Structures are given as C-alpha cells and as structure tokens.
XYZ file of C-alpha atoms in Angstrom:
673
model
C 4.831 7.785 -24.028
C 7.343 6.029 -26.183
C 6.210 5.404 -29.769
C 7.271 3.455 -32.797
C 6.938 5.478 -36.005
C 6.479 3.741 -39.302
C 6.751 6.100 -42.281
C 5.885 4.754 -45.702
C 6.251 6.941 -48.750
C 4.977 5.864 -52.151
C 5.409 7.918 -55.382
C 2.918 7.743 -58.225
C 4.107 9.454 -61.444
C 1.223 11.056 -63.297
C 0.848 11.009 -67.096
C 0.763 14.775 -67.228
C 2.404 17.418 -65.057
C 0.256 19.111 -62.459
C -0.606 22.733 -62.956
C 0.791 25.498 -60.774
C -2.579 25.885 -59.071
C -2.650 22.195 -58.177
C 0.809 22.508 -56.693
C -0.349 25.286 -54.378
C -3.471 23.470 -53.304
C -3.599 22.630 -49.592
C -3.067 18.998 -48.583
C -5.977 16.993 -47.343
C -5.411 15.102 -44.123
C -7.644 12.281 -43.120
C -7.283 11.037 -39.598
C -8.654 7.643 -38.734
C -8.672 6.715 -35.089
C -8.896 3.129 -34.006
C -12.203 2.304 -32.347
C -11.713 0.414 -29.098
C -10.904 0.726 -25.442
C -7.200 1.436 -25.867
C -5.901 4.798 -24.747
C -3.371 4.878 -27.575
C -4.347 5.020 -31.258
C -3.036 4.844 -34.789
C -3.190 7.923 -37.014
C -3.303 7.588 -40.776
C -2.437 10.727 -42.645
C -2.928 10.909 -46.387
C -1.396 13.971 -47.994
C -1.518 15.107 -51.648
C 1.220 17.412 -52.828
C 4.541 17.674 -54.542
C 7.919 16.627 -53.367
C 11.322 16.986 -54.804
C 13.487 13.979 -55.229
C 16.905 14.899 -54.012
C 20.326 13.330 -53.827
C 20.978 10.531 -51.376
C 22.400 12.655 -48.637
C 23.141 10.797 -45.402
C 23.373 14.081 -43.581
C 19.691 14.716 -44.043
C 18.433 11.426 -42.716
C 18.657 7.686 -42.911
C 19.093 6.404 -46.452
C 16.621 3.916 -47.870
C 16.539 1.754 -50.948
C 14.340 3.908 -53.132
C 16.593 6.919 -53.035
C 14.669 8.860 -50.423
C 15.986 9.523 -46.963
C 14.157 9.263 -43.672
C 14.282 11.634 -40.811
C 14.692 10.711 -37.178
C 11.758 9.893 -34.973
C 8.904 12.340 -35.098
C 7.270 13.664 -32.027
C 3.558 13.975 -31.744
C 3.820 17.693 -32.305
C 5.758 17.126 -35.474
C 3.020 14.783 -36.657
C 0.402 17.375 -35.849
C 2.256 19.975 -37.895
C 2.393 17.750 -40.936
C -0.356 19.561 -42.797
C 1.396 22.892 -42.437
C 4.582 21.425 -43.832
C 2.755 20.030 -46.821
C 0.914 23.266 -47.473
C 4.274 24.974 -47.774
C 5.028 22.616 -50.646
C 7.814 20.758 -48.926
C 7.973 17.249 -47.565
C 11.513 17.410 -46.364
C 10.242 17.150 -42.788
C 8.598 13.875 -43.724
C 11.034 12.149 -45.988
C 14.110 14.108 -45.078
C 14.926 14.690 -48.780
C 16.768 17.789 -49.974
C 18.421 18.971 -53.176
C 17.686 20.783 -56.395
C 16.822 17.972 -58.754
C 13.887 18.660 -61.053
C 10.580 17.254 -59.889
C 9.619 14.012 -61.542
C 5.933 14.495 -61.157
C 3.146 14.571 -58.618
C 3.591 12.595 -55.454
C 0.963 10.938 -53.362
C 2.482 10.587 -49.905
C 1.083 8.137 -47.375
C 2.327 8.686 -43.852
C 1.303 6.281 -41.086
C 2.157 7.202 -37.520
C 1.488 4.296 -35.177
C 1.740 4.669 -31.456
C 2.004 1.570 -29.293
C -1.295 0.052 -28.241
C 0.288 -1.072 -24.974
C -0.521 0.971 -21.897
C 2.486 2.697 -20.364
C 3.704 0.335 -17.667
C 3.357 1.476 -14.094
C 6.630 2.185 -12.317
C 7.709 2.610 -8.721
C 7.427 6.138 -7.400
C 10.872 5.839 -5.812
C 13.667 3.311 -5.835
C 13.356 2.889 -2.077
C 9.714 1.778 -2.535
C 10.962 -1.169 -4.561
C 13.701 -2.057 -2.096
C 11.376 -1.904 0.902
C 8.770 -3.987 -0.928
C 11.290 -6.699 -1.808
C 12.763 -6.666 1.703
C 9.267 -6.784 3.203
C 8.448 -9.748 0.963
C 11.648 -11.668 1.738
C 11.609 -10.897 5.468
C 8.446 -12.597 6.628
C 7.135 -14.703 9.472
C 9.536 -17.493 8.544
C 12.499 -15.349 9.522
C 11.083 -14.939 13.010
C 9.818 -18.432 13.753
C 11.125 -20.854 11.107
C 14.801 -19.862 11.092
C 15.259 -19.830 14.897
C 13.401 -23.117 15.230
C 15.440 -24.858 12.515
C 18.577 -23.526 14.170
C 17.213 -24.824 17.439
C 16.502 -28.300 15.977
C 19.875 -28.619 14.224
C 22.203 -27.831 17.067
C 22.282 -24.041 17.045
C 25.430 -22.583 15.495
C 26.186 -25.677 13.420
C 23.288 -24.693 11.229
C 24.773 -21.339 10.230
C 27.540 -22.827 8.054
C 25.294 -24.844 5.702
C 22.800 -21.975 5.733
C 25.361 -19.471 4.432
C 26.735 -21.930 1.858
C 23.254 -22.655 0.527
C 22.540 -18.923 0.378
C 25.740 -18.182 -1.544
C 25.478 -20.947 -4.128
C 21.714 -21.405 -4.366
C 19.456 -18.730 -2.938
C 21.167 -15.510 -4.049
C 21.810 -16.612 -7.679
C 18.140 -17.578 -8.040
C 17.099 -14.280 -6.465
C 19.316 -12.334 -8.890
C 18.070 -14.337 -11.867
C 14.412 -13.569 -11.202
C 15.011 -9.856 -10.673
C 16.954 -9.656 -13.947
C 14.313 -11.591 -15.896
C 11.459 -9.468 -14.604
C 13.256 -6.188 -15.223
C 14.387 -7.055 -18.752
C 11.160 -8.533 -20.128
C 8.799 -6.404 -18.010
C 6.126 -9.056 -17.728
C 4.489 -11.103 -15.026
C 5.107 -14.792 -14.415
C 2.739 -15.957 -17.181
C 3.343 -13.786 -20.240
C 7.108 -13.586 -19.650
C 7.517 -17.135 -20.945
C 6.760 -16.231 -24.548
C 10.039 -14.285 -24.453
C 11.988 -17.111 -22.777
C 10.615 -20.497 -23.838
C 6.930 -20.517 -24.842
C 6.347 -24.201 -24.102
C 7.098 -23.576 -20.407
C 4.297 -21.039 -20.032
C 2.445 -23.475 -17.781
C 4.973 -22.595 -15.080
C 3.317 -19.190 -14.780
C -0.139 -20.675 -14.264
C 1.276 -23.125 -11.709
C 2.839 -20.216 -9.788
C -0.509 -18.418 -9.632
C -2.273 -21.490 -8.271
C 0.434 -22.012 -5.656
C 0.103 -18.354 -4.636
C -3.614 -18.914 -4.055
C -2.927 -21.954 -1.892
C -0.487 -19.928 0.190
C -3.043 -17.141 0.593
C -5.524 -19.729 1.872
C -3.456 -20.483 4.986
C -0.789 -17.800 5.398
C -3.201 -15.002 6.258
C -4.861 -17.163 8.894
C -1.675 -16.886 10.962
C -2.088 -13.102 10.859
C -5.682 -13.555 12.009
C -4.341 -15.439 15.045
C -1.888 -12.618 15.706
C -4.696 -10.062 15.399
C -6.730 -12.018 17.958
C -3.726 -11.911 20.300
C -3.293 -8.199 19.621
C -6.907 -7.424 20.530
C -6.596 -9.597 23.653
C -3.499 -7.653 24.724
C -5.381 -4.444 25.554
C -5.846 -5.539 29.156
C -3.951 -4.799 32.315
C -3.529 -8.542 32.891
C -2.791 -10.583 29.796
C -5.285 -13.478 29.466
C -2.539 -16.069 28.926
C -0.879 -15.432 32.285
C -3.376 -17.124 34.599
C -5.000 -20.552 34.921
C -8.337 -19.273 36.226
C -10.026 -18.839 32.859
C -12.931 -20.880 31.516
C -10.745 -22.635 28.934
C -8.033 -23.795 31.370
C -7.584 -27.397 32.550
C -6.291 -28.982 35.748
C -2.859 -29.463 34.140
C -2.405 -25.715 33.795
C 0.400 -24.301 35.913
C 1.390 -20.682 35.965
C 5.133 -20.245 35.740
C 5.459 -16.584 36.438
C 8.757 -15.358 37.811
C 7.103 -15.030 41.231
C 6.059 -18.693 41.334
C 9.084 -20.313 42.927
C 7.493 -23.439 44.408
C 6.067 -25.035 41.267
C 7.933 -27.768 39.386
C 7.438 -28.416 35.712
C 6.460 -31.941 34.619
C 5.871 -33.575 31.245
C 2.105 -33.383 31.705
C 2.148 -29.731 32.706
C 0.794 -27.065 30.393
C 1.345 -23.359 30.647
C -1.491 -20.805 30.552
C -0.011 -19.498 27.287
C -0.237 -22.945 25.693
C -3.832 -23.438 26.754
C -4.807 -19.943 25.636
C -3.393 -20.727 22.172
C -4.699 -24.271 21.745
C -7.983 -24.166 23.667
C -9.145 -20.568 23.322
C -7.755 -19.173 20.066
C -7.554 -22.332 17.927
C -9.975 -24.499 19.949
C -8.329 -27.617 18.536
C -9.714 -29.678 21.422
C -13.119 -29.446 19.683
C -11.774 -31.186 16.572
C -10.618 -34.793 16.384
C -8.536 -34.237 13.227
C -8.734 -33.460 9.530
C -11.663 -35.835 9.098
C -13.739 -33.719 11.502
C -12.744 -30.061 11.384
C -15.741 -28.671 13.214
C -17.384 -25.266 12.881
C -15.847 -21.986 11.780
C -14.687 -19.731 14.608
C -16.578 -16.485 14.065
C -13.956 -14.514 16.015
C -11.161 -15.664 13.715
C -13.408 -15.150 10.684
C -13.841 -11.483 11.610
C -10.113 -11.101 12.262
C -9.273 -12.576 8.863
C -11.863 -10.352 7.187
C -10.164 -7.302 8.680
C -6.776 -8.551 7.442
C -8.069 -8.959 3.898
C -9.667 -5.502 3.962
C -6.233 -4.049 4.730
C -4.698 -6.151 1.960
C -7.273 -5.021 -0.600
C -6.883 -1.307 0.005
C -3.109 -1.666 -0.031
C -2.796 -3.329 -3.450
C -5.951 -2.332 -5.348
C -4.254 0.581 -7.136
C -0.931 -1.143 -7.815
C 2.633 -0.680 -6.649
C 2.256 3.065 -6.208
C -0.032 2.461 -3.223
C 1.579 -0.699 -1.842
C 4.971 0.992 -2.228
C 3.858 3.597 0.307
C 2.337 1.125 2.758
C 5.611 -0.825 3.056
C 7.304 2.268 4.490
C 5.498 1.295 7.702
C 5.040 -2.471 7.378
C 8.665 -3.148 6.339
C 10.427 -0.839 8.805
C 8.344 -1.201 11.971
C 9.340 -4.873 12.538
C 13.015 -3.897 12.711
C 12.302 -1.348 15.413
C 10.390 -3.944 17.406
C 13.101 -6.590 16.947
C 15.724 -4.202 18.313
C 13.545 -3.337 21.318
C 12.889 -7.017 22.039
C 16.564 -7.874 21.612
C 17.599 -5.310 24.191
C 14.884 -6.486 26.570
C 15.675 -10.160 26.035
C 19.392 -9.630 26.657
C 18.610 -8.291 30.135
C 16.562 -11.333 31.185
C 18.107 -13.888 33.559
C 19.391 -16.965 31.739
C 19.493 -15.206 28.357
C 23.163 -16.146 27.991
C 22.219 -19.843 27.963
C 20.133 -19.356 24.858
C 22.831 -17.309 23.124
C 25.479 -19.962 23.842
C 23.189 -22.673 22.502
C 22.537 -20.520 19.420
C 26.181 -19.780 18.601
C 28.056 -22.869 19.825
C 28.250 -25.249 16.868
C 27.800 -28.984 17.164
C 30.061 -30.074 14.303
C 28.777 -33.640 14.351
C 25.427 -32.314 13.165
C 27.039 -31.385 9.848
C 27.365 -35.095 9.059
C 23.585 -35.367 9.053
C 21.859 -34.771 5.722
C 18.872 -33.335 7.593
C 20.846 -30.243 8.515
C 21.761 -29.547 4.889
C 18.242 -30.234 3.681
C 16.814 -27.843 6.248
C 19.419 -25.194 5.365
C 18.627 -25.420 1.653
C 14.877 -25.313 2.231
C 15.126 -22.408 4.668
C 17.152 -20.119 2.405
C 14.931 -20.992 -0.532
C 11.668 -20.184 1.245
C 13.194 -17.158 2.936
C 14.369 -15.404 -0.242
C 11.274 -16.573 -2.109
C 12.173 -17.196 -5.774
C 9.528 -19.053 -7.729
C 6.483 -17.294 -6.318
C 6.246 -14.781 -9.193
C 6.761 -11.871 -6.812
C 10.308 -10.941 -7.807
C 9.347 -11.064 -11.498
C 6.371 -8.801 -10.850
C 8.162 -6.282 -8.652
C 11.200 -6.043 -10.939
C 8.980 -5.538 -14.001
C 8.011 -2.106 -12.628
C 11.646 -0.978 -12.445
C 13.346 1.310 -14.978
C 15.098 -0.750 -17.636
C 18.610 0.248 -16.564
C 18.052 -0.128 -12.817
C 20.955 -1.956 -11.137
C 19.089 -5.121 -10.141
C 22.427 -6.849 -9.410
C 23.073 -4.477 -6.524
C 19.446 -4.784 -5.428
C 19.746 -8.577 -5.294
C 22.863 -8.445 -3.122
C 21.456 -5.796 -0.781
C 18.031 -7.345 -0.223
C 19.292 -10.918 0.150
C 21.947 -9.751 2.627
C 19.349 -7.844 4.653
C 17.166 -10.947 4.669
C 19.912 -13.222 5.981
C 21.012 -10.690 8.598
C 17.414 -10.317 9.758
C 17.163 -14.075 10.245
C 20.386 -13.974 12.249
C 19.083 -11.078 14.377
C 15.774 -12.868 14.949
C 17.732 -15.825 16.250
C 19.172 -13.677 19.035
C 15.728 -12.277 19.827
C 14.224 -15.763 20.122
C 17.130 -17.562 21.790
C 17.560 -15.025 24.589
C 13.941 -15.714 25.502
C 14.402 -19.492 25.184
C 17.347 -19.252 27.588
C 15.183 -17.271 29.976
C 12.392 -19.851 29.799
C 14.875 -22.678 30.371
C 16.217 -20.845 33.419
C 12.700 -20.432 34.824
C 11.758 -24.074 34.278
C 15.185 -25.386 35.285
C 15.477 -27.305 32.024
C 17.899 -27.435 29.122
C 17.329 -25.006 26.251
C 16.605 -27.793 23.781
C 13.774 -29.079 25.988
C 11.858 -25.831 26.235
C 9.884 -25.775 22.980
C 7.815 -28.846 22.137
C 6.201 -27.628 18.914
C 7.606 -25.945 15.847
C 6.354 -23.084 13.754
C 3.775 -20.654 15.098
C 3.776 -22.315 18.516
C 7.217 -20.862 19.140
C 5.719 -17.366 18.859
C 2.233 -17.846 20.227
C 3.222 -20.014 23.203
C 6.866 -19.618 24.197
C 7.346 -15.974 23.277
C 3.894 -14.970 24.471
C 4.648 -16.528 27.848
C 8.003 -14.752 28.029
C 6.370 -11.419 27.257
C 3.918 -11.996 30.097
C 6.876 -12.157 32.510
C 8.295 -8.814 31.440
C 7.577 -5.482 33.087
C 5.151 -3.499 30.931
C 3.931 -6.805 29.497
C 0.936 -5.207 27.818
C 3.123 -2.806 25.858
C 5.505 -5.531 24.695
C 2.616 -7.816 23.730
C 1.007 -5.098 21.612
C 4.156 -4.215 19.668
C 5.171 -7.873 19.263
C 1.907 -9.055 17.723
C 1.669 -5.879 15.678
C 5.091 -6.797 14.302
C 3.861 -10.304 13.416
C 0.913 -8.836 11.511
C 3.102 -6.420 9.566
C 5.607 -9.113 8.665
C 2.763 -11.163 7.251
C 1.114 -8.268 5.425
C 4.242 -7.521 3.385
C 4.375 -11.073 2.110
C 0.660 -11.121 1.351
C 0.924 -7.862 -0.598
C 3.739 -9.376 -2.624
C 2.120 -12.747 -3.235
C -1.163 -11.329 -4.487
C 0.592 -8.617 -6.515
C 2.469 -11.399 -8.292
C -0.852 -12.972 -9.295
C -2.433 -9.642 -10.265
C 0.532 -8.589 -12.413
C 0.620 -11.973 -14.120
C -3.074 -11.917 -15.011
C -3.116 -8.270 -16.110
C -0.127 -8.803 -18.392
C -1.650 -11.960 -19.848
C -5.149 -10.513 -20.381
C -4.591 -6.747 -20.690
C -7.635 -5.893 -22.796
C -9.978 -7.503 -20.279
C -8.396 -6.753 -16.913
C -6.177 -3.661 -17.120
C -9.042 -1.194 -16.777
C -10.781 -3.425 -14.258
C -7.903 -3.865 -11.824
C -9.871 -2.811 -8.742
C -12.668 -5.278 -9.468
C -10.246 -8.070 -10.282
C -8.305 -7.516 -7.042
C -11.583 -7.488 -5.116
C -12.608 -10.801 -6.684
C -9.179 -12.286 -5.971
C -9.324 -11.238 -2.304
C -12.820 -12.726 -1.988
C -11.611 -16.039 -3.436
C -8.707 -16.085 -0.984
C -11.018 -15.384 1.949
C -13.453 -18.126 0.981
C -10.583 -20.543 0.430
C -9.261 -19.767 3.909
C -12.495 -20.655 5.711
C -11.331 -24.243 6.251
C -8.358 -22.894 8.228
C -10.708 -20.966 10.515
C -12.468 -24.074 11.802
C -11.668 -25.743 15.120
C -9.299 -28.045 13.268
C -8.000 -25.240 11.065
C -4.486 -25.496 12.488
C -4.274 -29.020 11.046
C -5.216 -27.653 7.614
C -2.564 -24.928 7.876
C 0.086 -27.546 8.650
C -1.054 -29.737 5.742
C -0.875 -26.868 3.250
C 2.514 -25.785 4.535
C 4.144 -29.218 4.418
C 2.716 -30.727 1.230
C 0.610 -28.413 -0.890
C 3.047 -25.570 -1.494
C 6.611 -26.427 -0.484
C 7.490 -29.276 -2.892
C 5.448 -27.699 -5.691
C 7.294 -24.374 -5.504
C 10.704 -26.054 -5.495
C 9.751 -28.112 -8.561
C 8.499 -25.009 -10.350
C 11.751 -23.145 -9.711
C 13.768 -26.150 -10.916
C 11.839 -26.073 -14.203
C 12.270 -22.303 -14.364
C 16.052 -22.351 -13.985
C 16.324 -25.197 -16.526
C 14.211 -23.270 -19.027
C 16.266 -20.102 -18.599
C 19.741 -21.638 -18.442
C 19.396 -24.503 -20.901
C 16.646 -23.515 -23.339
C 16.776 -19.720 -23.394
C 20.515 -19.990 -22.906
C 22.875 -18.541 -20.351
C 24.721 -16.606 -23.051
C 21.547 -14.902 -24.236
C 20.472 -14.218 -20.662
C 23.856 -12.709 -19.828
C 23.673 -10.549 -22.964
C 20.315 -9.263 -21.735
C 21.885 -8.360 -18.403
C 24.760 -6.612 -20.164
C 22.272 -4.583 -22.216
C 20.507 -3.523 -19.021
C 23.380 -3.016 -16.614
C 26.378 -2.454 -18.863
C 28.414 -5.406 -17.610
C 28.496 -9.132 -18.272
C 27.860 -11.531 -15.351
C 30.968 -13.336 -14.151
C 31.780 -17.029 -14.217
C 30.437 -17.552 -10.703
C 26.899 -16.527 -11.646
C 26.934 -18.433 -14.929
C 28.116 -21.647 -13.284
C 25.501 -21.269 -10.560
C 22.682 -20.784 -13.074
C 23.736 -23.645 -15.324
C 24.788 -26.302 -12.835
C 24.782 -25.424 -9.137
C 21.243 -24.016 -8.814
C 19.582 -26.963 -10.621
C 21.617 -29.353 -8.459
C 20.671 -27.354 -5.359
C 16.959 -27.605 -6.142
C 17.148 -31.248 -7.233
C 18.868 -32.047 -3.947
C 15.951 -30.567 -1.990
C 13.350 -32.429 -4.069
C 15.099 -35.806 -3.848
C 15.648 -35.354 -0.120
C 11.996 -34.539 0.396
C 10.899 -37.631 -1.545
C 13.468 -39.872 0.126
C 12.785 -38.580 3.630
C 9.172 -37.348 3.703
C 8.484 -35.260 6.783
C 6.653 -36.852 9.647
C 3.786 -34.442 10.047
C 2.542 -34.000 13.579
C 0.842 -31.112 15.327
C 0.299 -31.046 19.062
C -0.859 -34.605 19.889
C -2.366 -35.264 16.454
C -0.464 -37.657 14.197
C -1.472 -37.148 10.568
C -2.871 -40.400 9.105
C -1.482 -41.802 5.819
C -4.428 -40.615 3.723
C -3.589 -37.006 4.558
C -0.207 -37.473 2.860
C -1.972 -38.495 -0.343
C -4.315 -35.522 0.035
C -1.405 -33.130 0.476
C 0.467 -34.446 -2.545
C -2.726 -34.249 -4.605
C -3.115 -30.567 -3.787
C 0.510 -29.978 -4.763
C 0.186 -31.876 -8.041
C -2.967 -29.909 -8.896
C -0.757 -26.865 -9.474
C 2.114 -28.683 -11.186
C -0.242 -30.313 -13.687
C -0.437 -26.951 -15.436
C 3.100 -27.392 -16.787
C 2.656 -30.603 -18.851
C -0.950 -29.671 -19.693
C 0.140 -26.413 -21.315
C 2.969 -28.160 -23.170
C 0.464 -30.515 -24.800
C -1.934 -27.649 -25.523
C 0.808 -25.537 -27.123
C 2.042 -28.359 -29.357
C -1.476 -29.240 -30.499
C -2.377 -25.650 -31.392
C 0.867 -24.876 -33.214
C 1.011 -25.270 -36.992
C 3.370 -27.339 -39.092
C 5.041 -30.686 -38.627
C 5.853 -31.962 -35.170
C 9.471 -30.897 -35.597
C 8.383 -27.406 -36.654
C 5.956 -27.184 -33.741
C 8.612 -28.272 -31.268
C 11.119 -25.822 -32.698
C 8.631 -22.978 -32.458
C 7.705 -23.990 -28.918
C 11.240 -23.548 -27.617
C 12.046 -20.426 -29.651
C 11.516 -17.208 -27.686
C 9.554 -14.389 -29.229
C 11.426 -11.064 -29.450
C 10.694 -8.796 -26.538
C 8.749 -5.606 -27.032
C 11.464 -3.003 -27.524
C 9.186 -0.212 -26.390
C 10.711 -0.012 -22.932
C 14.201 0.307 -24.339
C 13.292 3.306 -26.461
C 14.152 1.753 -29.831
C 12.334 3.375 -32.759
C 11.939 1.671 -36.104
C 11.692 3.995 -39.090
C 11.260 2.711 -42.639
C 10.364 4.299 -45.944
C 9.199 2.544 -49.091
C-alpha cells in the first residue's frame, strides 16, 4: 500500500535543562486509530525526548526552513520502530538531523504518520485480461449483424472507404482519449470529472442512465439467442419445416432439395415464421400501444442470462477478466468455422462480389457517410463509461496508446471478417431463391441472424451442430458487452460513493441486475421487439453521441489539450503527435456534430416487419433519450448554486479541475515544521 507521510516536528525550549535521568527516560507513544469502516488508519505518535540540533546537511535528508532536515519516506516498519529509536536518545531517524552542536534544550516531538484512507484500487490480474475484456466489449453483436447489413444497404464495398476514414479520424482518437483519461485519473465516469471539469459531472450520471436503458433491451436479444440454442438440440431444427402449429399457409420450405417451389413476395420461410410467430409472437400484438403479455419462456431465458452476468461481475474485474478468456475468444473460432463452411456453399461467390465490389456513386450520398460514422462510433463504443472503467484498473504506466491501436484494429478486422461470413450465406440464399443478393434480406438488425442465417444453417450438413455453435457465439458476443456496460456503472458508483458501496459491491451488483431485469420485462412481451427497436433508434443512440460530444469538448477545450497531452507524457513517456491533438480539438467534435445534425435533419424512418411506428412513438423515443441528457444541465445548475462566492468565482471554480490523487503515481509528500 502506497502511503503519504506527513512528519511535523515542533521544538519547545524549557526554562531549565532536563536532568540526566529525564534524558534517559523512555519515550511514551500514544497511538490513536481512526474509528470507522476504513481499512487504512492514521497513527499519531507523541514522543518525549531529546534531540540534537545539527547543521543543515543536505546529505542527511531534505532541508526545511527551521534548520532541521527530513528523511526520505518511512516504511511502516520504520514507524513501528520509532519508540526504540527514541529510547536510544536519538531522533536522527525521524528528523534526519546529525552533527555535534550542543543541545538547546528538551524537545517535544510530534510525529504524524498518515496512510491514505482510499482503498487500494483493484487491478487486472494480467494485461491480457484487460485486452480481451476491451476486445470483447468492442466486438459485439453489432459487428455480426449491424456492419454486414449497413454494408449490404450501402452498396457493399463502397461502404468500406467511408468506414475506414471515419475510424481513422473519429473512432480511434476517441477510443484512445477515453483509455488515457481512465488510466491517468483512475476513476469511473462520474468522479473523474472533478479532475477534468467539475461542472460537466452530469455527463457521468447521463452515461449511467444510458447504460441502464441499453441493459433493458440488449440482453433481450441474448434471450432470443438462448431460446434458439435450446431449440437446436433436436435432430430436425424446428425452423426447417412448415408443419408446426405456428406456421401459416404462406409458409414455404426452401430447402436445397425443394427444386419445384418458386419464391413470391407473399411467401414466408419457416425460419421467418419461427422467429416472428413462435419466438417473438409479434402477431399477438398490434403495436406499441398494445404490447400484450410477457412470454414466460423468454422471461426464463433472460433470467438465466442475468444470472450468468451477475456471477461474472459481482467480484470485479478479477473475475470478469477470467470469464472473457472464453466469451471473447470462442466467437472467433466459430466465425472461422462458419467462414470456411460458407465459402463452400453454392452461390457464395455472388455474395462476396456484392460485398467487395464498390458502387462509387453511393459515396455521393450523405446516408453512406452518416451510416459509416455511426457504425464505427457504436462499434468502438466510446461514451458508455466502459473504457474509462476498464482503463482505471490498469497500472499507471501501461501503454494505453498501443492498446487503443491494437483493440480498435481487431474490432475493425472482425467487422470485415463478419462481412465475409454473412455475405457468403446471402449469396447462397440468393442462389437458392434465384434472386439478386440485395433482395434477399427484407429486415435489418437481428432478423439477419435469426431468419436469414438460421435458414442457411438449416441447409447445411450437420445443421444441429452449426446451429448450436452459432447461437452460442451470439450469446457470448452479447455477454462481453453486458459485462462491460454494467461494470462501467458499478465502477462509476463505487468511485463516487466509496464509503457506502465499496464494501457492499456484491449487494449493489445484485440490485443493479434486478433493476435491469425488471426494466427489460417490457421487451419480453408479445410486442417486445417493437420496444427493442424504439430503444435502439431513439433512446440510446442520439443520447450517447451527444454525451461524447460534450465529453470531447470538456477535455479538449476546458481541461485543455496541452494539459491532457502532458498527462499522457507523464504516463507513457512521450507526447502525442499533431495528428491526435488536431483530432481531439477539431476533427472529433466535427465528426460527432456531423452525426447529430444528420440524425436531426434526416430522422430514421422506423419500421419493423409490417409495423410502421406512429408519430407519437417518435416523441416517446426522444423523451426517453432526453431523460438521460437532462442530467448534464441539471448538474451544472446544482453545482453553481452550491458553490460559494460571486457568480464569477463560482464559474471559475466550476471549470477548474481538482488535482488528481497522486497516490497511484507513488509521490510522497514529506514536510517538517
């Protein structure tokens, strides 16, 4: 445990010299321990004895104004041996004084040794635990369904150019900035703002609320995948036939053996009906105004998901850092297996050509650039408090610059690999249906996985095996992101309220998981898929982008790029180059502002299956998003009202960062009076 030692020596000259017997008398040491729940304590040692005032010798210690010198930092053992040193009649170990000057009289020496009241911060067991956790967080379900679909919608290969440009000038600099901030200040997304710009502390509370909203719907997708996984333990997959109780007359089985069936616009596949009519049961809901009952099957699946989440994060990063060894690596194994299998399917080349052949005219459309910016932003995930939390558990001198480049590169390459995995299957489906590739998928998002890919798996030899590993991969991709999102909230709250929550982490995590489960019940209803879409489009996306815009403005313009770069130099030993500084000051804010303005100027037309969202749902979605953003101006007003002084003094104090706790950097302050 690092400590800060404060040594104060005061000399009281007595009217008469002490006798020889009084000089030999043993020192009395009174130890007063602070009463409380903290593990650390302050020790007050009062010693009576004699000391010799010596010459001001810099060799014996640090010189102070009263002529005494101070020694270097004392260890706890040295403090414990203080009485023995005093009984020997020498205080050179305390004040560092030496020499032969005649004693000036009796000394009453007050030595205060104060250890930090902060708990030692938890750290990662291994560096690879951190890397796998960050990669597992960044590589999520969006890499598998969102990136291929956006590529698919924007002309395939034409999308890759704006995607890489947005990653280089927007996503990676933001990713690097958050890792550096978290590692330097070693705080979660709430308490870190007192060291950056106190008036922006509301950003941290907004991030926590957004994280809760995401937990309300994101884990439901894993519950769907778990339902599919449990349904896969059959010799014949239930979404391969049209003879089930949930099927309609429009259901047509398009297995590779069915050569005499033609696909029409009114046709539905058994995979589509299994997803919409059996798993989601959306046909029992008329829309958001009538969601229907909760599906008890999905409720049990989600409960199981949250049980896994709880026991993975309840003890902190030392437990979640071990779980990600499986959840972050297994998806890559499955992706490689599926890529090899997909490449051998007939018609796979059609999907690959569509994926890689660019349509340059698409680059003239602003939609392509908006989608590229949004995709890289949500893929790397700055602004969710996760990178701040994870980096805060790193050693102070860890090379977070290298970590940022490695993890962001792995994320982008994974998206690119997932595109091949998905597009080979899309080409195969187009070949089977005798359609163009761009006409295969009718719905975006999860439908691409739960309908198109599920149907393709059903056509493969050993379909049961491939279905099991595929949906297991989906669950693990989602679990990593859930671990990260909730850990961001937990770290933020524990750092902000340490005396209340630090020793009650397990109970707090349990309460948080319960809140998330209860909040997700609306997504488990028959119309729950409509709620998931509403949360995804309105409640979280625009709010997160706005929060990150405020964050980068606060860091670059208020805290100052120069100060931030000096912090990085203190940690890493080198000063960030012009590219990073220009990105933080100008390009990243412009990048985020571009996304926000585009979203407001061209609001998405929200539609799911055959349900067109009515206008009042747009107002509802924006209201949910604003409910988190309101924390930012609300805290600004609160902070200004509770500060002391004139308005100018309050404003000045509100934008002045407090000095960081130097405990983690090993600085020791030693003074003598």
